[in-house]
Coordinates of C-alpha atoms in Angstrom, one line a residue:
Chain A
X807 CA -1.0 17.8 7.4
X808 CA 2.0 17.2 5.6
X809 CA 3.6 14.7 3.5
X810 CA 6.4 12.9 4.6
X811 CA 9.5 11.7 2.4
X812 CA 12.3 9.6 3.4
X813 CA 15.1 7.7 1.9
X814 CA 15.2 4.1 2.5
X815 CA 17.1 2.9 5.5
X816 CA 18.2 -0.7 6.3
X817 CA 16.7 -2.3 9.4
X818 CA 18.8 -2.8 12.2
X819 CA 19.0 -6.2 13.6
X820 CA 17.3 -6.6 17.0
X821 CA 20.2 -7.8 18.9
X822 CA 20.2 -11.5 19.6
X823 CA 21.6 -11.6 23.1
X824 CA 18.0 -10.6 24.4
X825 CA 16.6 -13.3 24.0
X826 CA 17.8 -16.4 24.6
X827 CA 21.4 -17.9 25.7
X828 CA 22.0 -20.5 22.9
X829 CA 21.9 -19.4 19.5
X830 CA 19.6 -20.7 17.2
X831 CA 21.3 -23.0 15.0
X832 CA 19.7 -22.1 11.4
X833 CA 19.9 -23.6 7.9
X834 CA 18.7 -23.7 4.4
X835 CA 17.9 -26.1 1.9
X836 CA 21.0 -28.4 1.2
X837 CA 22.9 -27.8 4.4
X838 CA 23.9 -30.3 6.6
X839 CA 22.5 -30.5 10.1
X840 CA 24.2 -33.8 11.5
X841 CA 26.5 -36.6 10.0
X842 CA 25.4 -38.9 13.2
X843 CA 23.0 -41.4 12.0
X844 CA 21.4 -42.0 15.3
X845 CA 18.6 -39.3 15.3
X846 CA 15.0 -39.7 13.8
X847 CA 14.5 -37.6 11.0
X848 CA 11.3 -35.1 11.3
X849 CA 9.7 -32.1 9.2
X850 CA 12.2 -30.2 6.9
X851 CA 14.7 -32.7 6.7
X852 CA 15.4 -35.9 4.2
X853 CA 18.4 -38.1 4.6
X854 CA 21.1 -38.4 1.9
X855 CA 24.8 -39.9 1.7
X856 CA 24.5 -41.0 5.1
X857 CA 24.1 -37.1 6.4
X858 CA 20.9 -35.8 7.6
X859 CA 20.2 -32.5 5.0
X860 CA 17.7 -29.8 5.9
X861 CA 14.9 -29.2 3.0
X862 CA 13.5 -25.8 4.2
X863 CA 15.4 -22.8 5.4
X864 CA 14.7 -22.4 9.2
X865 CA 15.9 -23.3 12.7
X866 CA 16.8 -26.7 13.6
X867 CA 14.5 -28.0 16.8
X868 CA 15.8 -31.1 18.5
X869 CA 13.7 -32.9 21.0
X870 CA 15.8 -36.1 22.3
X871 CA 16.4 -38.0 19.1
X872 CA 13.9 -36.1 16.6
X873 CA 15.2 -33.9 14.8
X874 CA 13.3 -30.9 12.7
X875 CA 13.8 -28.1 10.9
X876 CA 11.1 -25.3 11.6
X877 CA 10.3 -23.0 8.6
X878 CA 10.8 -19.3 9.2
X879 CA 8.5 -18.5 6.6
X880 CA 5.9 -21.2 5.2
X881 CA 2.4 -21.5 3.4
X882 CA -0.3 -22.3 6.2
X883 CA -0.4 -26.1 7.1
X884 CA -3.7 -27.2 8.9
X885 CA -4.1 -29.0 11.8
X886 CA -6.9 -30.6 13.4
X887 CA -8.6 -28.0 15.9
X888 CA -7.0 -24.8 14.7
X889 CA -9.1 -21.5 14.5
X890 CA -8.6 -20.0 11.2
X891 CA -10.3 -16.9 9.7
X892 CA -11.2 -17.1 6.0
X893 CA -12.9 -15.4 3.4
X894 CA -15.4 -16.9 0.8
X895 CA -14.1 -16.8 -2.5
X896 CA -16.0 -19.6 -4.2
X897 CA -19.1 -21.9 -3.6
X898 CA -20.9 -24.7 -4.5
X899 CA -24.0 -23.6 -6.7
X900 CA -26.7 -26.2 -6.4
X901 CA -30.4 -25.5 -5.7
X902 CA -30.3 -26.6 -2.0
X903 CA -27.3 -23.9 -1.9
X904 CA -28.7 -21.4 -3.7
X905 CA -31.8 -21.6 -1.3
X906 CA -30.6 -22.0 2.4
X907 CA -27.1 -20.3 2.6
X908 CA -27.2 -17.7 0.0
X909 CA -29.0 -15.4 2.4
X910 CA -26.6 -15.9 5.2
X911 CA -23.1 -15.8 3.5
X912 CA -22.1 -14.6 0.2
X913 CA -19.0 -14.9 -1.7
X914 CA -16.1 -12.1 0.3
X915 CA -17.5 -12.7 3.5
X916 CA -15.5 -13.5 6.5
X917 CA -15.7 -16.2 8.8
X918 CA -14.0 -18.0 11.9
X919 CA -13.9 -21.7 11.7
X920 CA -12.2 -24.4 13.2
X921 CA -10.2 -27.1 11.6
X922 CA -12.0 -30.7 11.2
X923 CA -9.7 -32.8 9.0
X924 CA -7.3 -32.4 7.0
X925 CA -6.6 -34.1 3.4
X926 CA -3.4 -35.9 2.3
X927 CA -3.0 -33.0 -0.2
X928 CA -3.0 -30.3 2.1
X929 CA -6.7 -29.1 1.8
X930 CA -8.7 -28.3 5.3
X931 CA -12.3 -29.3 5.8
X932 CA -14.0 -26.6 8.3
X933 CA -16.6 -26.3 10.5
X934 CA -18.6 -23.7 12.8
X935 CA -20.6 -26.1 14.6
X936 CA -20.4 -23.7 17.8
X937 CA -21.9 -20.3 18.5
X938 CA -18.5 -18.6 18.6
X939 CA -17.5 -19.1 15.1
X940 CA -20.0 -18.0 11.9
X941 CA -19.9 -14.8 9.9
X942 CA -17.7 -12.0 11.1
X943 CA -19.3 -8.6 11.3
X944 CA -17.9 -4.8 11.4
X945 CA -13.7 -5.1 11.7
X946 CA -10.6 -5.0 10.5
X947 CA -8.5 -7.9 9.0
X948 CA -4.7 -8.2 9.1
X949 CA -2.8 -10.6 6.9
X950 CA 0.2 -11.9 8.2
X951 CA 2.7 -14.6 8.0
X952 CA 1.3 -17.7 9.3
X953 CA 4.4 -18.9 11.3
X954 CA 4.2 -15.6 13.4
X955 CA 0.7 -16.8 15.2
X956 CA 1.7 -18.7 18.1
X957 CA -0.4 -21.4 18.9
X958 CA -2.0 -21.5 22.1
X959 CA -5.5 -22.5 23.8
X960 CA -7.7 -20.0 22.7
X961 CA -7.4 -18.1 19.9
X962 CA -10.8 -15.9 20.6
X963 CA -9.2 -13.0 23.0
X964 CA -11.3 -9.9 24.7
X965 CA -8.7 -7.3 25.2
X966 CA -8.9 -4.9 27.9
X967 CA -8.4 -1.8 26.3
X968 CA -11.8 -2.4 24.7
X969 CA -11.8 -4.8 21.5
X970 CA -11.5 -7.9 20.7
X971 CA -9.5 -10.2 18.3
X972 CA -9.2 -13.2 16.8
X973 CA -5.9 -14.9 16.1
X974 CA -6.2 -17.2 13.4
X975 CA -3.5 -19.7 12.8
X976 CA -3.5 -19.1 9.0
X977 CA -2.5 -16.0 9.6
X978 CA -5.7 -14.0 9.1
X979 CA -6.1 -11.5 12.0
X980 CA -9.4 -10.2 12.9
X981 CA -9.6 -7.5 15.3
X982 CA -13.3 -6.2 15.8
X983 CA -15.4 -4.1 18.7
X984 CA -16.0 -5.9 21.8
X985 CA -20.0 -6.8 21.6
X986 CA -22.2 -5.0 23.6
X987 CA -24.4 -8.1 24.8
X988 CA -24.0 -12.0 24.0
X989 CA -26.2 -12.3 20.9
X990 CA -27.7 -15.7 21.4
X991 CA -30.4 -15.7 18.9
X992 CA -28.5 -15.1 15.5
X993 CA -25.9 -17.2 16.1
X994 CA -23.5 -15.1 14.2
X995 CA -24.9 -15.1 10.8
X996 CA -26.1 -11.5 10.5
X997 CA -23.7 -8.9 10.6
X998 CA -24.5 -5.8 13.1
X999 CA -24.2 -2.8 10.2
X1000 CA -24.9 0.4 12.9
X1001 CA -21.9 2.9 13.1
X1002 CA -19.4 1.5 15.4
X1003 CA -18.1 4.5 17.6
X1004 CA -15.3 6.6 17.7
X1005 CA -13.3 5.7 20.9
X1006 CA -14.0 2.1 19.8
X1007 CA -12.4 3.0 16.5
X1008 CA -9.3 4.5 17.9
X1009 CA -8.7 1.0 19.9
X1010 CA -9.1 -0.8 16.8
X1011 CA -6.7 1.1 14.7
X1012 CA -4.0 1.2 17.3
X1013 CA -4.6 -2.5 17.7
X1014 CA -4.1 -2.7 14.3
X1015 CA -0.8 -0.8 13.7
X1016 CA 0.4 -2.4 16.4
X1017 CA 0.2 -5.8 14.9
X1018 CA 2.0 -4.3 11.9
X1019 CA 4.6 -3.4 13.7
X1020 CA 5.1 -6.7 15.9
X1021 CA 5.3 -8.4 12.2
X1022 CA 7.3 -6.1 10.7
X1023 CA 9.7 -6.6 13.0
X1024 CA 9.1 -10.4 13.1
X1025 CA 7.9 -10.8 16.8
X1026 CA 5.5 -13.8 17.2
X1027 CA 1.6 -13.0 18.3
X1028 CA -0.3 -13.6 20.9
X1029 CA -2.5 -11.7 23.1
X1030 CA 0.2 -10.6 25.2
X1031 CA 2.6 -9.1 23.2
X1032 CA -0.9 -7.7 21.2
X1033 CA -1.4 -6.1 24.5
X1034 CA 2.2 -4.7 26.1
X1035 CA 2.2 -3.4 22.4
X1036 CA -0.7 -1.5 22.7
X1037 CA 0.5 0.1 25.7
X1038 CA 3.9 0.8 24.7
X1039 CA 1.9 2.7 21.6
X1040 CA -0.3 4.5 23.7
X1041 CA 2.1 8.0 24.2
X1042 CA 1.8 8.4 20.2
X1043 CA -0.6 9.1 17.8
X1044 CA -2.2 6.1 15.9
X1045 CA -0.8 7.4 12.6
X1046 CA 2.8 7.8 14.0
X1047 CA 3.3 4.2 15.2
X1048 CA 3.8 3.1 11.8
X1049 CA 6.7 5.3 11.3
X1050 CA 10.2 3.0 11.4
X1051 CA 11.9 4.7 14.3
X1052 CA 8.7 5.0 16.3
X1053 CA 8.1 0.9 15.4
X1054 CA 11.3 0.4 16.6
X1055 CA 11.1 1.9 19.8
X1056 CA 7.7 0.5 20.7
X1057 CA 8.5 -3.4 19.7
X1058 CA 11.7 -3.0 21.8
X1059 CA 9.6 -1.5 24.9
X1060 CA 7.5 -5.0 23.8
X1061 CA 10.3 -7.1 24.0
X1062 CA 11.5 -5.8 27.2
X1063 CA 8.4 -6.2 29.1
X1064 CA 8.2 -9.8 27.8
X1065 CA 11.4 -10.6 28.9
X1066 CA 10.9 -9.0 32.2
X1067 CA 7.6 -11.2 32.6
X1068 CA 9.5 -14.4 31.8
X1069 CA 12.6 -13.8 33.5
Chain B
X122 CA -23.4 32.3 -5.0
X123 CA -21.7 29.8 -6.6
X124 CA -23.5 28.2 -9.5
X125 CA -23.7 24.5 -8.5
X126 CA -24.7 22.3 -11.4
X127 CA -22.3 24.0 -13.7
X128 CA -19.2 21.9 -15.0
X129 CA -16.1 23.5 -13.3
X130 CA -14.1 25.3 -15.8
X131 CA -9.9 24.9 -15.6
X132 CA -7.5 26.5 -14.6
X133 CA -8.1 29.0 -12.1
X134 CA -11.7 28.5 -10.9
X135 CA -13.2 31.7 -9.5
X136 CA -15.9 30.3 -8.0
X137 CA -14.1 28.6 -4.9
X138 CA -15.1 29.0 -1.6
X139 CA -12.2 30.7 0.1
X140 CA -10.1 31.3 -3.0
X141 CA -7.5 28.5 -2.5
X142 CA -6.5 28.9 -6.3
X143 CA -5.3 32.3 -6.3
X144 CA -3.2 31.5 -3.5
X145 CA 0.6 31.2 -4.3
X146 CA 1.5 27.8 -3.0
X147 CA 4.9 26.5 -3.2
X148 CA 5.8 22.8 -3.4
X149 CA 9.6 22.0 -2.3
X150 CA 10.4 19.8 -5.2
X151 CA 9.9 16.1 -4.9
X152 CA 13.1 14.6 -5.8
X153 CA 15.0 17.8 -4.1
X154 CA 13.5 16.4 -0.6
X155 CA 15.0 12.7 -1.6
X156 CA 18.5 14.2 -2.4
X157 CA 18.5 15.9 0.9
X158 CA 18.2 12.8 3.1
X159 CA 14.8 12.9 2.9
X160 CA 13.9 15.6 5.0
X161 CA 9.9 15.8 6.2
X162 CA 8.3 18.3 4.1
X163 CA 7.0 21.3 6.3
X164 CA 3.3 21.5 7.9
X165 CA 1.1 23.3 5.9
X166 CA -1.3 26.0 7.6
X167 CA -4.4 24.3 7.9
X168 CA -6.2 27.7 6.7
X169 CA -9.5 26.3 6.2
X170 CA -11.5 23.4 7.2
X171 CA -12.7 21.9 4.1
X172 CA -16.3 21.9 3.3
X173 CA -16.5 18.2 3.9
X174 CA -16.9 18.4 7.7
X175 CA -20.2 20.1 7.0
X176 CA -21.5 17.3 6.0
X177 CA -20.0 14.8 8.3
X178 CA -23.2 15.3 10.2
X179 CA -25.0 14.3 7.9
X180 CA -22.7 10.9 7.1
X181 CA -24.1 9.3 9.9
X182 CA -27.3 8.1 7.2
X183 CA -24.9 6.2 4.9
X184 CA -26.8 3.5 5.0
X185 CA -25.6 0.0 3.6
X186 CA -27.2 0.4 0.4
X187 CA -25.4 3.1 -0.5
X188 CA -22.2 0.9 0.4
X189 CA -23.6 -2.1 -2.1
X190 CA -23.3 0.3 -5.1
X191 CA -19.6 0.9 -4.8
X192 CA -17.8 -0.1 -7.7
X193 CA -13.9 -0.5 -8.8
X194 CA -12.0 2.3 -10.2
X195 CA -10.5 1.3 -13.6
X196 CA -9.0 -1.6 -14.1
X197 CA -6.7 -1.6 -11.0
X198 CA -6.2 -4.6 -8.7
X199 CA -8.9 -5.4 -6.8
X200 CA -9.7 -7.0 -3.2
X201 CA -12.7 -8.8 -1.9
X202 CA -14.2 -7.3 1.4
X203 CA -17.1 -8.4 2.7
X204 CA -19.7 -5.9 3.7
X205 CA -19.5 -5.1 6.9
X206 CA -15.7 -4.5 6.2
X207 CA -17.0 -2.0 3.7
X208 CA -19.6 -0.3 5.9
X209 CA -16.8 -0.1 8.6
X210 CA -14.3 1.5 5.9
X211 CA -17.2 3.8 5.2
X212 CA -18.1 5.0 8.3
X213 CA -14.6 5.6 9.5
X214 CA -13.9 7.6 6.8
X215 CA -17.0 10.0 7.5
X216 CA -15.6 10.0 11.1
X217 CA -12.1 11.2 9.8
X218 CA -10.6 7.8 11.1
X219 CA -9.1 5.7 8.7
X220 CA -8.4 1.5 9.6
X221 CA -4.7 2.5 10.0
X222 CA -5.3 5.9 12.0
X223 CA -4.8 8.4 9.4
X224 CA -7.4 11.4 8.9
X225 CA -8.9 12.2 5.5
X226 CA -5.9 14.1 4.1
X227 CA -2.9 12.2 5.7
X228 CA -0.6 10.5 3.1
X229 CA 1.4 7.3 4.4
X230 CA 5.0 7.5 4.3
X231 CA 7.1 7.8 1.1
X232 CA 10.6 6.0 0.5
X233 CA 11.9 7.9 -2.1
X234 CA 15.5 5.8 -3.7
X235 CA 16.9 7.6 -6.8
X236 CA 20.2 6.0 -9.0
X237 CA 18.8 2.5 -8.7
X238 CA 19.8 1.0 -12.1
X239 CA 22.9 1.4 -13.5
X240 CA 22.3 1.3 -17.2
X241 CA 19.8 4.2 -17.5
X242 CA 20.0 7.7 -17.5
X243 CA 18.0 7.9 -14.4
X244 CA 16.2 5.9 -12.2
X245 CA 14.0 6.2 -9.2
X246 CA 12.3 4.0 -6.8
X247 CA 9.4 4.9 -4.6
X248 CA 7.6 3.0 -2.0
X249 CA 4.1 4.4 -0.5
X250 CA 3.0 1.7 2.0
X251 CA 2.5 -1.6 -0.3
X252 CA 3.1 0.1 -3.5
X253 CA 6.2 -0.1 -5.0
X254 CA 7.0 1.5 -8.4
X255 CA 10.6 1.5 -10.3
X256 CA 11.1 3.8 -13.0
X257 CA 14.3 4.4 -15.6
X258 CA 14.7 6.9 -18.2
X259 CA 16.6 6.2 -21.1
X260 CA 17.9 9.2 -23.5
X261 CA 18.2 8.4 -26.6
X262 CA 19.0 10.5 -29.8
X263 CA 16.6 10.9 -32.8
X264 CA 14.6 13.4 -35.1
X265 CA 12.3 15.9 -33.7
X266 CA 8.4 15.3 -34.5
X267 CA 7.5 17.6 -37.7
X268 CA 5.4 19.6 -35.8
X269 CA 7.7 20.9 -33.3
X270 CA 11.0 21.1 -34.7
X271 CA 12.9 22.9 -31.8
X272 CA 11.8 20.5 -29.0
X273 CA 12.7 16.8 -27.7
X274 CA 10.1 14.6 -26.5
X275 CA 9.2 12.3 -24.0
X276 CA 7.7 8.7 -24.7
X277 CA 6.2 6.6 -21.4
X278 CA 5.4 3.3 -21.4
X279 CA 4.1 1.6 -18.2
X280 CA 4.5 -2.1 -17.3
X281 CA 2.3 -3.7 -15.1
X282 CA 4.4 -6.7 -14.0
X283 CA 2.7 -9.8 -13.0
X284 CA 5.0 -9.6 -9.8
X285 CA 2.7 -6.7 -8.2
X286 CA -0.8 -8.9 -8.4
X287 CA -1.9 -12.4 -10.0
X288 CA -4.2 -10.0 -12.1
X289 CA -1.3 -8.6 -14.1
X290 CA -0.6 -12.0 -15.5
X291 CA -0.1 -12.4 -19.0
X292 CA -2.3 -9.8 -21.3
X293 CA -4.3 -8.6 -18.0
X294 CA -1.9 -5.7 -17.1
X295 CA -2.1 -3.7 -20.5
X296 CA -5.1 -1.8 -19.9
X297 CA -4.0 -0.7 -16.5
X298 CA -0.6 -0.1 -18.4
X299 CA -2.2 2.0 -21.2
X300 CA -4.2 4.0 -19.2
X301 CA -1.3 5.2 -16.7
X302 CA 0.8 6.1 -19.9
X303 CA -2.1 8.1 -21.4
X304 CA -2.6 10.0 -18.6
X305 CA 1.4 10.8 -18.2
X306 CA 1.1 11.7 -21.6
X307 CA -1.8 14.3 -20.5
X308 CA 0.1 15.3 -17.8
X309 CA 3.0 16.2 -19.8
X310 CA 1.3 17.3 -22.7
X311 CA 2.0 21.3 -22.3
X312 CA 5.1 24.0 -22.2
X313 CA 5.9 24.3 -18.4
X314 CA 6.0 20.5 -17.1
X315 CA 9.8 20.1 -19.0
X316 CA 12.0 22.6 -21.1
X317 CA 11.9 20.6 -23.9
X318 CA 13.5 22.9 -26.2
X319 CA 16.7 22.1 -24.0
X320 CA 16.3 18.5 -24.9
X321 CA 16.7 19.8 -29.1
X322 CA 20.2 19.5 -30.4
X323 CA 20.1 20.8 -33.7
X324 CA 16.4 21.8 -35.0
X325 CA 15.1 19.0 -37.3
X326 CA 17.9 17.3 -37.4
X327 CA 18.5 15.3 -34.0
X328 CA 17.2 15.8 -30.9
X329 CA 16.8 14.3 -27.3
X330 CA 13.6 11.5 -26.7
X331 CA 13.4 10.8 -23.3
X332 CA 11.8 6.8 -22.9
X333 CA 10.7 6.6 -19.3
X334 CA 9.9 3.5 -18.4
X335 CA 7.6 2.6 -15.2
X336 CA 7.5 -0.7 -13.9
X337 CA 4.9 -1.4 -10.8
X338 CA 6.6 -3.6 -8.6
X339 CA 3.6 -3.9 -6.3
X340 CA 0.3 -2.9 -6.1
X341 CA -1.3 -1.5 -2.8
X342 CA -3.5 1.4 -3.2
X343 CA -2.8 4.8 -5.0
X344 CA -1.2 3.8 -8.2
X345 CA -1.3 7.6 -9.9
X346 CA 0.3 9.8 -7.2
X347 CA 3.6 7.2 -6.6
X348 CA 4.1 6.8 -10.3
X349 CA 3.7 10.8 -10.7
X350 CA 6.2 11.2 -7.7
X351 CA 9.0 8.3 -9.0
X352 CA 8.7 10.0 -12.6
X353 CA 9.4 13.4 -10.9
X354 CA 12.6 11.9 -9.0
X355 CA 13.5 9.7 -12.3
X356 CA 13.5 12.7 -14.2
X357 CA 15.6 14.9 -11.7
X358 CA 18.1 12.1 -11.8
X359 CA 18.4 12.1 -15.3
X360 CA 21.5 13.0 -16.6
X361 CA 22.0 13.6 -20.5
X362 CA 25.3 13.6 -22.3
X363 CA 26.5 17.3 -23.3
X364 CA 27.1 16.9 -26.9
X365 CA 28.3 19.6 -29.7
X366 CA 27.5 20.1 -33.1
X367 CA 30.5 20.4 -35.1
X368 CA 30.1 21.3 -39.1
X369 CA 32.6 21.2 -41.5
X370 CA 33.1 23.1 -44.6
X371 CA 30.7 20.5 -47.0
X372 CA 27.8 21.1 -44.6
X373 CA 27.8 17.9 -43.0
X374 CA 27.4 18.0 -39.1
X375 CA 29.1 15.7 -36.9
X376 CA 28.1 14.8 -33.5
X377 CA 31.1 14.5 -30.7
X378 CA 30.4 13.0 -27.4
X379 CA 32.2 14.5 -24.6
X380 CA 34.9 12.4 -23.0
X381 CA 34.0 13.1 -19.7
X382 CA 31.1 11.0 -18.5
X383 CA 30.1 13.1 -15.6
X384 CA 29.8 16.0 -18.1
X385 CA 26.0 16.4 -18.7
X386 CA 22.9 18.2 -18.7
X387 CA 20.4 17.9 -16.0
X388 CA 16.7 18.4 -16.4
X389 CA 15.2 20.9 -14.4
X390 CA 12.0 19.8 -12.9
X391 CA 10.7 22.4 -10.7
X392 CA 7.6 22.7 -12.8
X393 CA 6.8 18.8 -13.3
X394 CA 3.4 18.1 -11.5
X395 CA 2.5 15.5 -9.2
X396 CA -0.6 13.9 -9.2
X397 CA -3.0 13.6 -6.4
X398 CA -5.5 11.1 -6.1
X399 CA -9.0 11.6 -4.3
X400 CA -11.3 9.3 -3.8
X401 CA -14.7 9.7 -2.6
X402 CA -15.8 7.6 -0.2
X403 CA -19.5 8.1 1.3
X404 CA -20.0 11.9 1.4
X405 CA -16.0 12.5 2.0
X406 CA -12.8 12.3 -0.2
X407 CA -9.7 10.4 0.9
X408 CA -6.5 11.0 -0.2
X409 CA -3.7 8.1 -0.7
X410 CA -6.4 5.4 -0.2
X411 CA -5.4 1.7 0.3
X412 CA -6.5 -1.2 -1.9
X413 CA -9.2 -1.6 0.7
X414 CA -10.5 2.0 0.3
X415 CA -10.6 2.1 -3.1
X416 CA -12.7 -1.2 -3.1
X417 CA -15.4 1.2 -1.1
X418 CA -14.8 4.2 -3.1
X419 CA -17.7 5.0 -6.1
X420 CA -15.6 7.4 -7.9
X421 CA -12.2 9.4 -8.0
X422 CA -10.7 12.3 -9.1
X423 CA -7.4 12.6 -10.5
X424 CA -5.7 16.3 -10.5
X425 CA -2.1 17.0 -11.5
X426 CA -1.4 20.1 -9.7
X427 CA 2.5 21.7 -9.9
X428 CA 4.4 23.1 -7.3
X429 CA 3.1 26.5 -8.4
X430 CA -0.4 25.3 -7.7
X431 CA -1.1 25.4 -11.7
X432 CA -3.5 22.7 -12.6
X433 CA -2.3 20.4 -15.9
X434 CA -5.0 17.8 -16.1
X435 CA -8.3 16.4 -14.2
X436 CA -9.6 13.3 -14.8
X437 CA -12.5 11.6 -13.3
X438 CA -12.1 7.5 -13.1
X439 CA -15.1 5.3 -11.5
X440 CA -18.6 4.2 -12.3
X441 CA -20.0 6.6 -9.7
X442 CA -21.1 10.2 -10.0
X443 CA -19.5 13.5 -8.6
X444 CA -21.8 16.5 -8.0
X445 CA -20.2 20.0 -9.0
X446 CA -19.9 21.1 -5.1
X447 CA -18.2 17.9 -4.3
X448 CA -15.8 18.6 -7.0
X449 CA -15.0 22.1 -5.7
X450 CA -14.3 20.9 -2.5
X451 CA -11.9 18.1 -3.8
X452 CA -10.5 21.0 -5.7
X453 CA -9.8 22.7 -2.3
X454 CA -8.9 19.8 -0.8
X455 CA -5.6 19.8 -3.6
X456 CA -4.9 23.0 -2.7
X457 CA -4.0 22.3 0.8
X458 CA -2.1 19.3 -0.3
X459 CA -0.2 20.9 -2.8
X460 CA 1.3 23.2 -0.5
X461 CA 2.0 20.7 2.0
X462 CA 3.4 18.2 -0.1

């Protein structure tokens, strides 16, 4: 049992040539994107002095005649149909609420839900009108930047390594042990508080550390990347994954595998 | 047979099982490790499985009710957790596998950097997981205290900045700041931590006062340990200018500062203690707790320990109770850690 001390080390930038042929066009707020007025302006841009100027820091994306700037790090912007994981911070205090909901959901509980509608001020309204949503039981929450969660068809993944993960588009990632049998009666509102087995715990801790290392290296999070990272991390001990040099090694290997898979 | 219900006596507890307190313990100076390019410390011999191992069998019976009674430690930054998450953490600790894969006695990786602030006499910045602390030491001349005319002294000030967590906004961080400052005073309130006599310039008239300012940049659990490491590193980095006292015929004294900016005295930080915080979660104790683990903890014990194993201060924090037997187990755990760290 050792305590490790080290000097802070600047992180090496991962070589860009691994990823794409064309260099990304990065801009900061105030940069001119183009002086050509034929383009339509999308999110993250505005027109000023006959030039198209960026209003956020990010990379320029161009689809035919539409130019928009995708920010690298933003607050979560809700869209209809997104799956989110959220924590209850406050609730309405009315009589019916007291009678009905307090038995099931308390302040501090985590739930998974789907976005039903988005208001103009950015607030979202959620619904849990399906049995797969609802209160979350035992597991681990990892908070990451929302821009790192890739939008996919499904956000509920049962990974073959023995745990399940919910990739909330708001950046909240929930890792939990795969339920043994489908619980249809409860509908996800009563939590199972029995102790989780040690093998499942190891898988969950390893997944958590893998996700943290992917996020630290600014890789997109989706089921394949998480799975490859998990497999790359198997030779190491779980607590060693967070050491900077091992983290770099594992993420490099994951990137290689992902590139091979694409190409 | 160790008397179970007697309050523990410090230092040199004789009743500990295995006599961990009596073995000589070395701790290579934390700051020396920082200077020596962050060499990893030598792993300790796990001479004895700490008594908590025997308790793990009964821990399976930890019920959800116990989890509901957990309280927050002092006025530290808190994080909301659902009951199921707390149960998961508590059960994990009983099985010696925490959420990030560490064992109960493993620290997170520490990054130490010294000489970060240029207009101080010494400074250090320490990062432990998400906890980030910046310490600056300024040496100023002043008059010694009346009861100790031959010594200089240290003054601590802790600033919990609102950057760390929104709870510290305005005056919210003041309570925690005074709590930490008082703990630091208690730790250094003995003859051996820092050689205060070396800070004296002329008795009863001039001495060096070291103002130690601690700034909390980010709060990610385990504040006290990180602060003590940062203070030790900053004191190691402190350079006090060498002064000479010139006395002329009339008896008036003149203080002369040497011209060379590199001519200075350094403090010896061999005996500066480090704090080890042990949080009690369920039936076991955990070292270096994260914010989530602190939220599940009933109580915790702060022990400040020097490299030679001398305990200078011990403090209990939290609403829960610790029974004396668990205190002995924790002290033994501390002995293992101070050997390792």
